[in-house]
Short mmCIF file of C-alpha atoms and ligand atoms in Angstrom, two decimals:
data_model
loop_
_atom_site.label_atom_id
_atom_site.label_comp_id
_atom_site.label_asym_id
_atom_site.label_seq_id
_atom_site.Cartn_x
_atom_site.Cartn_y
_atom_site.Cartn_z
CA MET A 1 13.72 44.26 13.75
CA ASN A 2 11.75 46.20 11.17
CA THR A 3 8.91 48.09 12.76
CA PHE A 4 6.78 47.67 9.65
CA ILE A 5 6.99 43.88 9.99
CA LYS A 6 6.12 44.08 13.67
CA ASN A 7 3.12 46.23 12.76
CA ALA A 8 2.05 43.90 9.95
CA ALA A 9 2.21 40.97 12.38
CA GLN A 10 -0.32 42.64 14.63
CA ILE A 11 -3.09 43.29 12.11
CA VAL A 12 -6.02 41.09 13.06
CA PRO A 13 -9.39 40.02 11.61
CA SER A 14 -12.72 41.50 12.69
CA VAL A 15 -15.16 39.25 14.53
CA ARG A 16 -17.22 38.87 11.36
CA GLN A 17 -14.15 37.98 9.30
CA LEU A 18 -13.20 35.29 11.81
CA ALA A 19 -16.67 33.73 11.77
CA TRP A 20 -16.73 33.78 7.96
CA GLN A 21 -13.28 32.18 7.64
CA GLU A 22 -14.49 29.23 9.67
CA LEU A 23 -17.18 28.49 7.10
CA GLU A 24 -14.34 27.40 4.80
CA PHE A 25 -16.43 25.94 1.96
CA TYR A 26 -19.78 27.19 0.61
CA SER A 27 -21.71 27.33 -2.63
CA PHE A 28 -22.65 29.90 -5.20
CA ILE A 29 -25.98 29.32 -6.90
CA HIS A 30 -26.43 31.00 -10.28
CA PHE A 31 -30.11 30.67 -11.13
CA GLY A 32 -32.38 33.09 -13.00
CA ILE A 33 -33.69 34.06 -16.40
CA ASN A 34 -30.40 32.91 -18.03
CA THR A 35 -31.18 29.36 -16.90
CA PHE A 36 -34.12 29.43 -19.32
CA THR A 37 -32.42 31.20 -22.23
CA ASP A 38 -29.15 29.25 -22.16
CA LYS A 39 -27.19 32.46 -21.67
CA GLU A 40 -24.47 33.64 -19.30
CA TRP A 41 -25.33 37.33 -19.46
CA GLY A 42 -28.94 38.21 -20.18
CA LEU A 43 -29.70 41.44 -22.05
CA GLY A 44 -32.37 42.60 -19.64
CA ASP A 45 -35.19 42.42 -22.19
CA GLU A 46 -36.10 38.76 -21.60
CA ASP A 47 -39.78 38.06 -20.92
CA PRO A 48 -40.43 37.17 -17.23
CA ALA A 49 -42.80 34.49 -18.57
CA LEU A 50 -39.69 32.45 -19.44
CA PHE A 51 -38.94 31.87 -15.78
CA ASN A 52 -40.77 28.67 -14.92
CA PRO A 53 -38.87 25.89 -13.14
CA THR A 54 -40.95 22.72 -13.27
CA THR A 55 -39.93 20.81 -10.16
CA TYR A 56 -38.09 23.48 -8.18
CA ASN A 57 -36.78 22.20 -4.85
CA ALA A 58 -34.57 24.37 -2.62
CA GLN A 59 -34.13 21.52 -0.13
CA GLN A 60 -32.36 19.52 -2.81
CA TRP A 61 -29.86 22.38 -3.32
CA VAL A 62 -29.13 22.47 0.39
CA GLU A 63 -28.80 18.68 0.61
CA VAL A 64 -26.31 18.69 -2.26
CA CYS A 65 -24.27 21.42 -0.55
CA LYS A 66 -24.28 19.56 2.73
CA SER A 67 -23.30 16.29 1.10
CA ALA A 68 -20.01 17.95 0.07
CA GLY A 69 -19.43 19.44 3.53
CA MET A 70 -20.38 23.01 2.57
CA ASN A 71 -21.47 25.39 5.29
CA GLY A 72 -23.27 28.09 3.36
CA LEU A 73 -24.94 29.12 0.10
CA ILE A 74 -24.93 32.42 -1.82
CA LEU A 75 -27.83 32.95 -4.25
CA THR A 76 -27.86 35.25 -7.30
CA CYS A 77 -30.98 37.16 -6.24
CA LYS A 78 -30.50 39.41 -9.27
CA HIS A 79 -27.90 38.99 -12.02
CA HIS A 80 -26.89 41.57 -14.66
CA ASP A 81 -30.18 41.06 -16.56
CA GLY A 82 -32.01 42.71 -13.64
CA PHE A 83 -34.58 39.92 -13.15
CA CYS A 84 -35.34 39.50 -9.43
CA LEU A 85 -35.87 36.11 -7.81
CA TRP A 86 -38.02 37.70 -5.11
CA PRO A 87 -41.21 39.79 -5.56
CA SER A 88 -39.51 43.16 -5.05
CA ALA A 89 -41.86 46.08 -4.39
CA TYR A 90 -39.60 48.35 -6.45
CA THR A 91 -39.77 46.71 -9.87
CA GLU A 92 -42.14 44.68 -12.03
CA TYR A 93 -39.23 42.66 -13.42
CA SER A 94 -39.37 39.71 -11.06
CA VAL A 95 -40.86 36.31 -10.25
CA LYS A 96 -44.19 38.00 -9.51
CA ASN A 97 -44.73 38.39 -13.25
CA SER A 98 -43.69 34.88 -14.11
CA PRO A 99 -45.99 31.85 -14.37
CA TRP A 100 -44.00 30.06 -11.65
CA GLN A 101 -46.34 29.41 -8.69
CA GLY A 102 -48.88 31.69 -10.37
CA GLY A 103 -46.67 34.71 -9.69
CA ASN A 104 -46.88 34.12 -5.94
CA GLY A 105 -43.53 32.42 -5.50
CA ASP A 106 -40.37 33.74 -3.88
CA ILE A 107 -37.13 31.88 -4.63
CA VAL A 108 -35.15 33.90 -2.08
CA LYS A 109 -37.58 32.94 0.67
CA ALA A 110 -37.61 29.27 -0.27
CA VAL A 111 -33.80 29.09 -0.40
CA SER A 112 -33.20 31.04 2.81
CA ASP A 113 -35.76 28.86 4.62
CA ALA A 114 -34.18 25.69 3.26
CA CYS A 115 -30.72 26.86 4.40
CA ARG A 116 -31.99 27.61 7.89
CA GLU A 117 -33.76 24.27 8.13
CA GLY A 118 -30.68 22.49 6.81
CA GLY A 119 -28.36 24.29 9.22
CA ILE A 120 -26.21 26.17 6.69
CA ARG A 121 -25.71 29.93 6.29
CA PHE A 122 -27.45 31.98 3.60
CA GLY A 123 -25.92 34.83 1.60
CA VAL A 124 -27.04 37.08 -1.26
CA TYR A 125 -25.48 38.12 -4.55
CA LEU A 126 -27.07 41.27 -5.93
CA SER A 127 -25.64 42.55 -9.20
CA PRO A 128 -25.09 46.31 -9.17
CA TRP A 129 -24.95 46.20 -12.98
CA ASP A 130 -28.53 46.12 -14.25
CA ARG A 131 -29.35 45.86 -17.95
CA HIS A 132 -33.09 46.16 -17.44
CA ASP A 133 -33.85 48.98 -15.06
CA GLN A 134 -34.54 52.36 -16.67
CA ARG A 135 -33.16 54.20 -13.66
CA TYR A 136 -29.72 52.73 -14.30
CA GLY A 137 -27.25 55.55 -14.99
CA SER A 138 -28.90 58.06 -12.63
CA SER A 139 -28.92 58.61 -8.87
CA LEU A 140 -32.43 57.12 -8.79
CA TYR A 141 -30.83 53.78 -9.51
CA ASN A 142 -28.69 54.00 -6.36
CA ASP A 143 -31.89 54.54 -4.35
CA TYR A 144 -33.50 51.59 -6.11
CA PHE A 145 -30.49 49.40 -5.36
CA LYS A 146 -30.48 50.41 -1.69
CA ASN A 147 -34.18 49.65 -1.44
CA GLN A 148 -33.54 46.23 -2.88
CA LEU A 149 -30.80 45.65 -0.34
CA ARG A 150 -33.22 46.67 2.40
CA GLU A 151 -35.72 44.08 1.20
CA LEU A 152 -33.15 41.32 1.05
CA LEU A 153 -31.64 42.19 4.40
CA THR A 154 -34.88 42.48 6.35
CA HIS A 155 -37.18 39.75 5.05
CA TYR A 156 -34.95 36.70 4.87
CA GLY A 157 -33.36 36.19 8.29
CA ASP A 158 -29.64 36.20 9.01
CA ILE A 159 -27.43 36.88 6.01
CA PHE A 160 -23.77 35.86 6.24
CA CYS A 161 -22.57 37.63 3.14
CA VAL A 162 -23.54 40.22 0.54
CA TRP A 163 -21.54 39.48 -2.60
CA PHE A 164 -20.96 42.33 -5.09
CA ASP A 165 -19.15 41.50 -8.30
CA GLY A 166 -17.10 43.92 -10.31
CA ALA A 167 -19.03 43.86 -13.58
CA CYS A 168 -20.14 47.37 -14.57
CA GLY A 169 -21.47 47.80 -18.07
CA GLU A 170 -24.08 49.94 -19.76
CA GLY A 171 -27.71 49.91 -18.78
CA PRO A 172 -30.75 49.92 -21.12
CA ASN A 173 -30.16 53.62 -21.90
CA GLY A 174 -26.54 53.16 -22.84
CA LEU A 175 -25.47 54.85 -19.61
CA LYS A 176 -23.05 53.59 -17.00
CA GLN A 177 -23.82 53.90 -13.31
CA VAL A 178 -21.63 55.57 -10.72
CA TYR A 179 -22.18 53.20 -7.83
CA ASP A 180 -22.70 54.59 -4.36
CA TRP A 181 -20.61 51.91 -2.69
CA ASP A 182 -20.42 53.68 0.66
CA GLY A 183 -24.17 54.12 0.68
CA TYR A 184 -24.66 50.42 -0.09
CA TYR A 185 -22.24 49.44 2.69
CA GLN A 186 -24.07 51.66 5.15
CA VAL A 187 -27.36 49.88 4.51
CA ILE A 188 -25.69 46.51 5.02
CA ARG A 189 -23.92 47.51 8.24
CA GLU A 190 -27.14 48.98 9.58
CA LEU A 191 -29.37 46.00 8.82
CA GLN A 192 -27.00 43.02 9.02
CA PRO A 193 -23.88 44.08 10.93
CA ASN A 194 -22.50 40.53 10.92
CA ALA A 195 -22.71 40.11 7.15
CA MET A 196 -19.51 40.11 5.14
CA ILE A 197 -19.34 42.45 2.15
CA SER A 198 -17.43 40.48 -0.44
CA VAL A 199 -15.35 41.27 -3.53
CA CYS A 200 -16.44 44.88 -4.26
CA GLY A 201 -16.45 45.38 -0.52
CA PRO A 202 -14.24 45.79 2.51
CA ASP A 203 -14.40 42.33 4.10
CA VAL A 204 -13.47 39.61 1.58
CA ARG A 205 -10.90 39.89 -1.20
CA TRP A 206 -11.53 38.31 -4.61
CA CYS A 207 -8.65 35.96 -5.42
CA GLY A 208 -8.42 37.64 -8.85
CA ASN A 209 -9.54 34.89 -11.23
CA GLU A 210 -12.54 32.62 -11.77
CA ALA A 211 -10.60 29.54 -12.83
CA GLY A 212 -9.89 28.09 -9.40
CA HIS A 213 -6.26 29.18 -9.50
CA THR A 214 -4.74 29.78 -6.06
CA ARG A 215 -1.64 31.52 -4.76
CA GLU A 216 1.13 29.57 -3.06
CA SER A 217 1.38 32.31 -0.42
CA GLU A 218 -2.03 33.79 0.33
CA TRP A 219 -1.69 36.60 2.85
CA SER A 220 -4.67 37.99 4.72
CA VAL A 221 -2.66 41.12 5.56
CA VAL A 222 -2.32 43.25 2.43
CA PRO A 223 -2.10 46.92 1.42
CA GLU A 224 -5.33 48.87 1.79
CA GLU A 225 -5.33 49.88 -1.88
CA LEU A 226 -6.54 46.37 -2.80
CA GLN A 227 -9.94 47.35 -1.43
CA ASP A 228 -10.37 49.90 -4.21
CA CYS A 229 -13.59 48.97 -6.05
CA GLU A 230 -12.49 50.64 -9.26
CA LYS A 231 -9.41 48.43 -9.48
CA ILE A 232 -11.48 45.35 -8.70
CA GLN A 233 -13.85 46.34 -11.50
CA GLU A 234 -10.98 46.76 -13.95
CA GLU A 235 -9.83 43.20 -13.29
CA SER A 236 -13.36 41.79 -13.64
CA GLN A 237 -15.11 40.41 -16.68
CA HIS A 238 -15.97 43.03 -19.32
CA VAL A 239 -17.38 41.00 -22.19
CA ASP A 240 -19.44 37.85 -22.26
CA ASP A 241 -16.94 35.87 -24.34
CA GLY A 242 -17.21 32.58 -22.46
CA GLU A 243 -13.47 32.69 -21.82
CA PHE A 244 -13.10 34.82 -18.74
CA SER A 245 -14.10 32.19 -16.22
CA ARG A 246 -11.14 30.05 -17.26
CA ARG A 247 -8.54 32.81 -17.53
CA ILE A 248 -5.67 33.07 -15.07
CA ASN A 249 -4.00 36.39 -14.55
CA SER A 250 -0.83 35.61 -12.66
CA ARG A 251 0.46 39.18 -12.66
CA GLU A 252 -0.32 39.55 -9.01
CA GLU A 253 0.93 36.39 -7.37
CA ASN A 254 2.56 38.27 -4.57
CA LEU A 255 0.28 40.57 -2.61
CA GLY A 256 1.45 40.30 0.96
CA SER A 257 5.16 39.41 1.08
CA ARG A 258 7.65 41.71 2.83
CA GLU A 259 8.50 43.29 -0.53
CA ALA A 260 4.82 43.78 -1.39
CA ILE A 261 3.94 45.56 1.85
CA ARG A 262 7.13 47.54 2.44
CA GLY A 263 6.49 51.30 2.30
CA LYS A 264 2.70 50.94 2.06
CA ASP A 265 0.79 53.52 4.06
CA LYS A 266 -1.80 51.24 5.48
CA LEU A 267 -2.19 47.49 5.80
CA ILE A 268 -5.50 45.76 6.42
CA TRP A 269 -6.89 42.32 7.15
CA TYR A 270 -8.49 41.42 3.80
CA PRO A 271 -8.67 37.64 3.41
CA ALA A 272 -9.10 35.86 0.09
CA GLU A 273 -11.95 33.84 -1.35
CA VAL A 274 -11.49 31.49 -4.32
CA ASN A 275 -14.57 31.39 -6.54
CA THR A 276 -15.06 29.10 -9.48
CA SER A 277 -17.80 27.03 -11.10
CA ILE A 278 -18.22 23.26 -11.16
CA ARG A 279 -18.88 23.66 -14.91
CA PRO A 280 -17.40 26.01 -17.54
CA GLY A 281 -20.34 28.45 -17.17
CA TRP A 282 -21.90 30.08 -14.11
CA PHE A 283 -25.45 29.33 -15.28
CA TYR A 284 -26.82 25.94 -16.29
CA HIS A 285 -26.39 24.80 -19.91
CA ALA A 286 -27.45 21.30 -20.89
CA ALA A 287 -24.49 21.19 -23.29
CA GLU A 288 -22.19 21.23 -20.25
CA ASP A 289 -23.71 18.19 -18.54
CA ASP A 290 -20.61 16.20 -19.38
CA LYS A 291 -18.23 19.02 -18.44
CA VAL A 292 -18.61 18.82 -14.67
CA ARG A 293 -15.26 19.12 -12.92
CA SER A 294 -13.74 15.83 -11.79
CA VAL A 295 -13.43 14.91 -8.13
CA GLU A 296 -9.62 15.13 -8.43
CA ASP A 297 -9.92 18.65 -9.78
CA LEU A 298 -12.32 19.71 -7.03
CA LEU A 299 -10.17 18.13 -4.33
CA ASN A 300 -7.13 19.90 -5.68
CA ILE A 301 -8.86 23.29 -5.53
CA TYR A 302 -10.23 22.48 -2.08
CA TYR A 303 -6.79 21.63 -0.70
CA LYS A 304 -5.21 24.73 -2.20
CA SER A 305 -7.98 27.15 -1.18
CA VAL A 306 -9.33 25.96 2.18
CA GLY A 307 -5.87 24.49 2.83
CA GLY A 308 -4.15 27.64 1.57
CA ASN A 309 -5.58 30.35 3.80
CA SER A 310 -8.61 31.12 1.60
CA THR A 311 -12.23 30.10 1.52
CA PHE A 312 -13.73 28.12 -1.37
CA LEU A 313 -16.89 29.40 -3.08
CA LEU A 314 -17.95 26.75 -5.59
CA ASN A 315 -20.76 27.46 -8.05
CA LEU A 316 -23.48 24.84 -8.63
CA PRO A 317 -25.99 25.92 -11.29
CA PRO A 318 -29.52 24.48 -10.97
CA ASP A 319 -31.20 23.45 -14.22
CA ARG A 320 -34.58 24.30 -15.76
CA ARG A 321 -36.34 21.89 -13.48
CA GLY A 322 -34.98 23.94 -10.57
CA LEU A 323 -32.74 21.09 -9.42
CA ILE A 324 -29.01 20.61 -9.28
CA HIS A 325 -28.30 18.15 -12.05
CA GLU A 326 -27.56 14.52 -11.12
CA ASN A 327 -24.00 14.72 -12.49
CA ASP A 328 -23.10 17.66 -10.26
CA ALA A 329 -24.93 16.19 -7.27
CA MET A 330 -23.03 12.90 -7.61
CA ARG A 331 -19.71 14.73 -7.83
CA MET A 332 -20.50 16.69 -4.69
CA ALA A 333 -21.46 13.59 -2.73
CA GLU A 334 -18.23 11.89 -3.80
CA LEU A 335 -16.18 14.91 -2.79
CA GLY A 336 -17.89 14.99 0.61
CA ARG A 337 -17.31 11.29 1.16
CA ILE A 338 -13.57 11.65 0.49
CA LEU A 339 -13.18 14.73 2.68
CA THR A 340 -15.12 13.21 5.56
CA SER A 341 -13.18 9.98 5.57
CA THR A 342 -9.82 11.73 5.17
CA PHE A 343 -10.38 14.08 8.09
CA ARG A 344 -12.20 11.67 10.38
CA HIS A 345 -9.25 10.58 12.57
CA ASN A 346 -6.67 13.10 13.66
CA LEU A 347 -3.64 10.91 14.36
CA ALA A 348 -2.05 13.68 16.41
CA SER A 349 -4.76 13.95 19.04
CA GLY A 350 -3.07 12.88 22.26
CA ALA A 351 0.43 13.49 20.84
CA HIS A 352 3.16 15.24 22.84
CA ALA A 353 5.54 17.97 21.80
CA THR A 354 8.49 20.01 22.95
CA ALA A 355 9.44 23.42 21.60
CA THR A 356 12.76 25.26 21.59
CA GLU A 357 11.04 28.05 23.50
CA THR A 358 7.66 28.84 25.00
CA MET A 359 6.43 32.22 26.19
CA ASN A 360 4.74 30.89 29.34
CA GLU A 361 2.62 28.03 30.65
CA ASN A 362 -0.50 29.41 29.05
CA HIS A 363 1.10 28.92 25.68
CA ASP A 364 2.47 25.45 26.27
CA VAL A 365 3.22 23.75 22.96
CA ASN A 366 0.85 20.88 23.73
CA ARG A 367 -2.01 23.33 23.17
CA ILE A 368 -1.59 22.61 19.49
CA PHE A 369 -3.23 19.22 20.06
CA ASP A 370 -6.21 20.32 22.16
CA GLY A 371 -8.62 21.02 19.30
CA ASN A 372 -9.35 24.48 20.74
CA LYS A 373 -8.99 27.35 18.29
CA ASN A 374 -8.54 29.83 21.13
CA THR A 375 -5.46 28.21 22.64
CA TYR A 376 -2.06 28.30 21.00
CA TRP A 377 1.67 28.02 21.38
CA CYS A 378 3.97 31.00 21.00
CA GLN A 379 7.39 32.05 22.15
CA ARG A 380 9.07 35.25 23.26
CA GLU A 381 8.24 38.31 21.17
CA GLY A 382 10.88 38.96 18.56
CA MET A 383 11.86 35.28 18.17
CA GLU A 384 11.20 34.45 14.54
CA HIS A 385 12.60 30.89 14.42
CA ALA A 386 11.42 27.81 16.25
CA VAL A 387 11.68 24.04 16.28
CA ILE A 388 8.89 21.83 17.59
CA GLU A 389 9.38 18.08 18.01
CA ILE A 390 6.30 15.90 18.06
CA ASP A 391 5.84 12.39 19.39
CA LEU A 392 2.73 10.74 17.96
CA ASN A 393 3.01 8.04 20.66
CA LEU A 394 2.92 5.27 18.03
CA GLU A 395 4.21 4.63 14.55
CA ARG A 396 1.56 6.00 12.20
CA MET A 397 1.04 5.99 8.47
CA PHE A 398 0.07 9.47 7.20
CA ASP A 399 0.17 11.72 4.14
CA THR A 400 -1.52 14.93 5.28
CA ILE A 401 -0.70 17.53 7.93
CA VAL A 402 -2.98 20.41 8.87
CA LEU A 403 -1.50 23.51 10.50
CA LYS A 404 -3.32 26.52 11.91
CA GLU A 405 -2.08 29.81 13.24
CA HIS A 406 -3.93 31.68 15.95
CA ILE A 407 -5.09 34.33 13.50
CA GLN A 408 -6.87 36.24 16.24
CA SER A 409 -3.28 37.36 16.97
CA GLY A 410 -2.42 38.00 13.32
CA GLN A 411 -0.79 36.14 10.43
CA ARG A 412 2.93 35.54 10.90
CA ILE A 413 4.46 32.35 9.54
CA GLU A 414 6.33 32.86 6.27
CA LYS A 415 8.16 29.58 5.76
CA LEU A 416 8.40 26.23 7.47
CA ARG A 417 9.54 22.68 6.87
CA ILE A 418 8.57 19.36 8.36
CA ASP A 419 10.84 16.32 8.79
CA TYR A 420 10.16 12.84 10.15
CA LEU A 421 12.42 10.44 11.96
CA HIS A 422 13.32 7.43 9.88
CA GLN A 423 15.79 4.82 11.18
CA GLY A 424 17.33 7.33 13.57
CA LYS A 425 17.70 10.12 10.98
CA TRP A 426 15.58 13.17 10.21
CA LYS A 427 14.25 13.03 6.68
CA PHE A 428 12.53 15.79 4.74
CA LEU A 429 8.75 15.44 4.56
CA CYS A 430 7.36 18.71 3.19
CA GLU A 431 7.66 22.46 3.29
CA CYS A 432 5.36 25.40 2.81
CA THR A 433 5.24 29.16 2.95
CA VAL A 434 2.37 30.91 4.77
CA VAL A 435 -0.07 29.16 7.09
CA GLY A 436 -2.67 31.67 8.32
CA TYR A 437 -6.11 30.26 9.13
CA LYS A 438 -5.27 26.83 7.73
CA ARG A 439 -2.59 25.12 5.68
CA ILE A 440 -3.07 21.58 4.45
CA CYS A 441 0.24 19.91 3.49
CA GLN A 442 0.09 16.76 1.38
CA PHE A 443 2.94 14.38 0.59
CA PRO A 444 3.50 10.72 -0.32
CA GLU A 445 2.58 8.58 2.67
CA VAL A 446 5.19 7.79 5.33
CA THR A 447 5.16 5.73 8.51
CA ALA A 448 6.72 7.46 11.49
CA ARG A 449 6.33 8.22 15.20
CA TYR A 450 8.43 11.41 15.48
CA VAL A 451 7.89 14.55 13.44
CA ARG A 452 9.82 17.82 13.56
CA LEU A 453 8.45 21.18 12.51
CA THR A 454 10.92 24.01 11.86
CA ILE A 455 9.63 27.55 11.48
CA GLU A 456 12.30 29.10 9.31
CA GLU A 457 10.86 32.55 8.72
CA SER A 458 8.10 34.45 10.45
CA ARG A 459 7.03 37.93 11.43
CA TRP A 460 7.84 39.08 14.94
CA CYS A 461 6.78 35.93 16.75
CA PRO A 462 4.92 32.95 15.26
CA THR A 463 1.89 31.27 16.81
CA LEU A 464 0.53 27.79 16.22
CA SER A 465 -2.95 26.79 17.27
CA ALA A 466 -3.29 23.37 15.65
CA PHE A 467 -1.16 20.54 14.34
CA GLU A 468 -3.18 17.63 12.94
CA VAL A 469 -2.12 14.49 11.12
CA TYR A 470 -4.24 12.40 8.73
CA LEU A 471 -4.14 9.56 6.27
CA SER A 472 -6.10 10.45 3.15
CA GLU A 473 -8.82 8.21 1.88
CA ARG A 474 -6.85 7.14 -1.19
CA ASN A 475 -4.24 5.52 1.08
CA PHE A 476 -6.56 3.69 3.49
CA ALA A 477 -6.25 0.54 1.47
CA LYS A 478 -2.48 0.52 1.94
CA LEU A 479 -2.95 0.65 5.69
CA VAL A 480 -5.10 -2.46 5.62
CA THR A 481 -2.76 -4.43 3.39
CA GLU A 482 0.42 -3.62 5.39
C1 LIG B 501 -18.89 37.93 -12.73
C2 LIG B 501 -20.18 37.91 -13.55
O1 LIG B 501 -20.08 38.70 -14.69
C3 LIG B 501 -20.45 36.45 -13.88
O2 LIG B 501 -21.60 36.30 -14.67
C4 LIG B 501 -20.61 35.67 -12.59
O3 LIG B 501 -21.75 36.11 -11.89
C5 LIG B 501 -19.36 35.85 -11.72
C6 LIG B 501 -19.45 35.21 -10.38
O4 LIG B 501 -19.09 37.24 -11.53
O5 LIG B 501 -18.45 39.20 -12.49
#
């Protein structure tokens, strides 16, 4: 067998990457001076007096996130306009010079507190590009930026993620900044060692578009060169044309296949995040109140991102009141209701299975039903094919199967198919490529007791940690009428 494939199969996530992956679904909150000027990219010369939400309520944001089943929230503490949502000691351009709460307010504090109280994780977006600060374009700006990071990472409790985007334009003096990425990372590792550094950072890979487009085969093991911030910046938005967030660049569909990694010097664990907005823009615009994504659209992205070995970062822009608009809030509640009812009953808990091979008792194939992410089935090293037959104990109607690899051991499955027994014959049910952290397979509903999973291609030796079976909410009614 190829040694490079064996090596690729053994690249594993860090502890922080594992914890982050399990968050699955979390929100982006774009809120700031642009909310009050109806812009997407502020120029940096907007008057702080414009920032004045009337009925600001961070608890409402957190409730909306939770209603959809989200487990975290990332706030734009400073966007490209440079206006800070906390009273930074290093600039006058912040909430402290706005009329909101008489200049004594702190949005970052209110949101981080609300997240903690609501039991979801809190993360920060801090734009390196700054169109306001006069230091931008000199080394003084890097010091300023690090000081801002220090404030955000010491005063607001546990931070699960620091999100750096790739936008890098000119500052107020017409100069561009050479970012001290390594210096920024050092501050983060020192102050919040468990925080992920996302996009222009070493821990989370940007999926490459803002439209919600996902790859069929999303590998978490990819060549190291994808971490290069300059390349990430090249692919990012360069002009505020209102088009970028809907553009799909499909040039790089294949980042981790055998062909894509062959001959590469170094491979790394660099898992993908899918980020998109619930509306066309990232910031709130009243004109987009009727352009909120449909539940079908959101479900589709959810299934392909969370169910396609990525995480899903969905943007919800609060309005000028400081609230998430009713239309968006209703959509989120509806999404949450469907997801909760779909995944409420795992029809494979208590099922039994046999596998063509098993490494040893510790890796018995019935571990895939035990609901424990640390236990898993695997076979002898070097065996790339496998067949697992599952008895659900009863005839069941289902249309969704969830598979999980034991990614603590690496990502290995490349191709599999699932059949079900119908009148004594195996019939094709579905197939997929990679699995990784989680793969959600959907198909027209069937009624069956026996299911067969065939791993057709994998790297070195596949693992399986979970096999779950569900009937989605849209088909419940059929169950009752049959
Ligand atoms: C981009 C920015 O330019 C957009 O305004 C938005 O913040 C998006 C998430 O990242 O690079």
